[in-house]
Amino acid sequence: MRISAPTASRGLGARLRVAGAVALTCLLLGACTGEQFQKGYIMPPGALEQIPIGASQDQVLIVMGTPSTVATLDGEVFYYISQRAERPVAFMNQKVVDQRVIAIYFDKNRQVRRLANYGLKDGKIFDFISRTTPTSGQELSYLTPLFKLLSFN
């Protein structure tokens, strides 16, 4: 028995269609993979290391740029606010994975007196530079609403 050319090509065509369908399915599923979102301030690499205690307010503005907000707490404070979120699949809701508030405290002479990198640790506001949790006072009363505002999820 002899196999004709059209029969052999039909088997090959079916295999190519199956391979194409598999490739298309993989491509479509790959498009549904997770995404990451950055909102607010994006800190330049090594920026905090360029701001020593005693630096001028102008020096901070050159390195960090315009702050997200400014407050007056026994001198001036610049706040740089950011949030990172991700979603594992394209159609799912975003989940916040990191929130940060970089605070740069100035004295009356507009010189840096302290730096803080606030984030959430175990559900509490935590300074990742001094490794402390603010306990009370004006500073905490200003930071708490900022984190509640960021935590819209």
mmCIF file of C-alpha atoms in Angstrom:
data_model
loop_
_atom_site.group_PDB
_atom_site.id
_atom_site.type_symbol
_atom_site.label_atom_id
_atom_site.label_comp_id
_atom_site.label_asym_id
_atom_site.label_seq_id
_atom_site.Cartn_x
_atom_site.Cartn_y
_atom_site.Cartn_z
ATOM 1 C CA MET A 1 0.000 0.000 0.000
ATOM 2 C CA ARG A 2 1.266 3.342 -0.967
ATOM 3 C CA ILE A 3 0.624 6.560 1.071
ATOM 4 C CA SER A 4 -0.236 9.479 -1.096
ATOM 5 C CA ALA A 5 1.338 12.876 -0.580
ATOM 6 C CA PRO A 6 -1.927 14.611 0.431
ATOM 7 C CA THR A 7 -2.528 12.088 3.277
ATOM 8 C CA ALA A 8 0.994 12.596 4.681
ATOM 9 C CA SER A 9 0.641 16.360 4.529
ATOM 10 C CA ARG A 10 -2.738 16.192 6.304
ATOM 11 C CA GLY A 11 -1.092 14.517 9.316
ATOM 12 C CA LEU A 12 1.638 17.145 9.350
ATOM 13 C CA GLY A 13 -0.908 19.971 9.051
ATOM 14 C CA ALA A 14 -2.884 18.629 12.020
ATOM 15 C CA ARG A 15 0.280 18.470 14.121
ATOM 16 C CA LEU A 16 1.198 22.022 13.146
ATOM 17 C CA ARG A 17 -2.289 23.260 14.112
ATOM 18 C CA VAL A 18 -2.034 21.569 17.521
ATOM 19 C CA ALA A 19 1.448 23.031 18.063
ATOM 20 C CA GLY A 20 0.151 26.465 17.037
ATOM 21 C CA ALA A 21 -2.799 26.196 19.422
ATOM 22 C CA VAL A 22 -0.470 25.204 22.275
ATOM 23 C CA ALA A 23 1.864 28.123 21.487
ATOM 24 C CA LEU A 24 -1.057 30.551 21.357
ATOM 25 C CA THR A 25 -2.414 29.276 24.678
ATOM 26 C CA CYS A 26 1.032 29.689 26.306
ATOM 27 C CA LEU A 27 1.289 33.212 24.910
ATOM 28 C CA LEU A 28 -2.146 34.178 26.233
ATOM 29 C CA LEU A 29 -1.445 32.719 29.678
ATOM 30 C CA GLY A 30 1.911 34.483 29.751
ATOM 31 C CA ALA A 31 0.117 37.792 29.218
ATOM 32 C CA CYS A 32 -1.818 37.181 32.443
ATOM 33 C CA THR A 33 1.257 37.068 34.665
ATOM 34 C CA GLY A 34 1.736 39.508 37.524
ATOM 35 C CA GLU A 35 2.399 43.191 37.348
ATOM 36 C CA GLN A 36 4.115 45.608 39.723
ATOM 37 C CA PHE A 37 3.040 49.208 40.285
ATOM 38 C CA GLN A 38 5.021 52.075 41.801
ATOM 39 C CA LYS A 39 3.025 55.077 43.001
ATOM 40 C CA GLY A 40 4.300 58.333 44.391
ATOM 41 C CA TYR A 41 7.939 59.206 44.914
ATOM 42 C CA ILE A 42 10.630 57.019 43.355
ATOM 43 C CA MET A 43 13.852 57.468 45.303
ATOM 44 C CA PRO A 44 17.045 57.650 43.247
ATOM 45 C CA PRO A 45 19.549 54.897 44.166
ATOM 46 C CA GLY A 46 21.879 55.971 46.992
ATOM 47 C CA ALA A 47 20.025 59.252 47.561
ATOM 48 C CA LEU A 48 19.854 59.028 51.371
ATOM 49 C CA GLU A 49 23.602 58.333 51.545
ATOM 50 C CA GLN A 50 24.182 61.684 49.795
ATOM 51 C CA ILE A 51 22.406 63.609 52.557
ATOM 52 C CA PRO A 52 24.570 63.893 55.673
ATOM 53 C CA ILE A 53 23.331 65.357 58.953
ATOM 54 C CA GLY A 54 23.926 69.100 58.711
ATOM 55 C CA ALA A 55 23.284 69.303 54.948
ATOM 56 C CA SER A 56 21.338 72.330 53.747
ATOM 57 C CA GLN A 57 17.721 72.264 52.663
ATOM 58 C CA ASP A 58 18.823 73.263 49.156
ATOM 59 C CA GLN A 59 21.201 70.281 49.034
ATOM 60 C CA VAL A 60 18.283 67.979 49.934
ATOM 61 C CA LEU A 61 16.142 69.476 47.169
ATOM 62 C CA ILE A 62 18.940 68.914 44.634
ATOM 63 C CA VAL A 63 19.392 65.247 45.634
ATOM 64 C CA MET A 64 15.803 64.243 46.406
ATOM 65 C CA GLY A 65 13.715 66.684 44.380
ATOM 66 C CA THR A 66 10.448 68.260 45.466
ATOM 67 C CA PRO A 67 8.868 66.561 48.507
ATOM 68 C CA SER A 68 5.403 64.993 48.370
ATOM 69 C CA THR A 69 4.357 67.175 51.309
ATOM 70 C CA VAL A 70 5.925 69.483 53.887
ATOM 71 C CA ALA A 71 5.086 69.896 57.567
ATOM 72 C CA THR A 72 6.243 72.063 60.431
ATOM 73 C CA LEU A 73 7.230 70.042 63.507
ATOM 74 C CA ASP A 74 9.734 72.006 65.602
ATOM 75 C CA GLY A 75 11.367 73.052 62.324
ATOM 76 C CA GLU A 76 10.444 71.905 58.852
ATOM 77 C CA VAL A 77 10.004 68.301 57.641
ATOM 78 C CA PHE A 78 10.053 67.084 54.045
ATOM 79 C CA TYR A 79 8.042 63.916 53.387
ATOM 80 C CA TYR A 80 8.598 61.762 50.291
ATOM 81 C CA ILE A 81 5.738 59.256 50.004
ATOM 82 C CA SER A 82 5.706 56.072 47.907
ATOM 83 C CA GLN A 83 3.816 52.823 47.566
ATOM 84 C CA ARG A 84 4.578 49.572 45.748
ATOM 85 C CA ALA A 85 1.766 47.201 44.784
ATOM 86 C CA GLU A 86 1.496 44.074 42.701
ATOM 87 C CA ARG A 87 -1.108 41.729 41.354
ATOM 88 C CA PRO A 88 -0.329 38.116 40.508
ATOM 89 C CA VAL A 89 -2.750 37.903 37.577
ATOM 90 C CA ALA A 90 -3.801 40.715 35.235
ATOM 91 C CA PHE A 91 -7.489 40.747 36.181
ATOM 92 C CA MET A 92 -7.066 40.514 39.990
ATOM 93 C CA ASN A 93 -6.985 43.415 42.479
ATOM 94 C CA GLN A 94 -3.695 45.033 43.424
ATOM 95 C CA LYS A 95 -2.108 44.148 46.764
ATOM 96 C CA VAL A 96 0.111 46.687 48.535
ATOM 97 C CA VAL A 97 3.513 45.113 49.260
ATOM 98 C CA ASP A 98 5.431 48.137 50.560
ATOM 99 C CA GLN A 99 4.671 51.681 51.711
ATOM 100 C CA ARG A 100 7.366 54.179 52.585
ATOM 101 C CA VAL A 101 7.537 57.694 53.907
ATOM 102 C CA ILE A 102 11.027 59.198 53.811
ATOM 103 C CA ALA A 103 11.133 62.055 56.337
ATOM 104 C CA ILE A 104 13.917 64.612 56.417
ATOM 105 C CA TYR A 105 13.852 66.791 59.542
ATOM 106 C CA PHE A 106 15.404 70.262 59.519
ATOM 107 C CA ASP A 107 16.361 72.506 62.413
ATOM 108 C CA LYS A 108 15.553 76.233 62.632
ATOM 109 C CA ASN A 109 18.612 77.000 60.454
ATOM 110 C CA ARG A 110 17.292 74.761 57.635
ATOM 111 C CA GLN A 111 20.012 72.150 58.209
ATOM 112 C CA VAL A 112 19.262 68.390 58.250
ATOM 113 C CA ARG A 113 19.029 67.202 61.850
ATOM 114 C CA ARG A 114 17.589 63.698 61.255
ATOM 115 C CA LEU A 115 16.576 61.265 58.505
ATOM 116 C CA ALA A 116 13.852 58.627 58.807
ATOM 117 C CA ASN A 117 12.622 55.902 56.459
ATOM 118 C CA TYR A 118 9.167 54.953 57.738
ATOM 119 C CA GLY A 119 7.353 51.842 56.634
ATOM 120 C CA LEU A 120 5.035 49.268 58.140
ATOM 121 C CA LYS A 121 6.471 46.386 60.141
ATOM 122 C CA ASP A 122 4.068 43.995 61.860
ATOM 123 C CA GLY A 123 1.276 46.485 61.171
ATOM 124 C CA LYS A 124 3.003 49.353 63.005
ATOM 125 C CA ILE A 125 4.833 52.393 61.685
ATOM 126 C CA PHE A 126 8.562 51.638 61.901
ATOM 127 C CA ASP A 127 11.683 53.706 61.124
ATOM 128 C CA PHE A 128 14.054 51.478 59.138
ATOM 129 C CA ILE A 129 17.004 53.841 59.725
ATOM 130 C CA SER A 130 16.914 54.164 63.515
ATOM 131 C CA ARG A 131 15.144 50.785 63.900
ATOM 132 C CA THR A 132 12.526 52.309 66.224
ATOM 133 C CA THR A 133 8.766 52.700 66.330
ATOM 134 C CA PRO A 134 7.498 56.241 66.963
ATOM 135 C CA THR A 135 5.432 56.137 70.142
ATOM 136 C CA SER A 136 3.526 59.382 70.413
ATOM 137 C CA GLY A 137 3.546 63.082 69.846
ATOM 138 C CA GLN A 138 3.279 65.350 66.876
ATOM 139 C CA GLU A 139 5.350 63.121 64.595
ATOM 140 C CA LEU A 140 3.140 60.045 65.004
ATOM 141 C CA SER A 141 -0.031 62.120 64.715
ATOM 142 C CA TYR A 142 1.168 63.288 61.300
ATOM 143 C CA LEU A 143 2.449 59.900 60.041
ATOM 144 C CA THR A 144 -0.610 57.822 60.969
ATOM 145 C CA PRO A 145 -3.006 59.577 58.562
ATOM 146 C CA LEU A 146 -0.387 59.364 55.791
ATOM 147 C CA PHE A 147 -0.235 55.576 56.089
ATOM 148 C CA LYS A 148 -4.026 55.293 56.334
ATOM 149 C CA LEU A 149 -4.324 57.389 53.187
ATOM 150 C CA LEU A 150 -1.866 55.109 51.389
ATOM 151 C CA SER A 151 -3.627 51.940 52.572
ATOM 152 C CA PHE A 152 -6.708 52.182 50.405
ATOM 153 C CA ASN A 153 -6.823 48.391 49.853
#
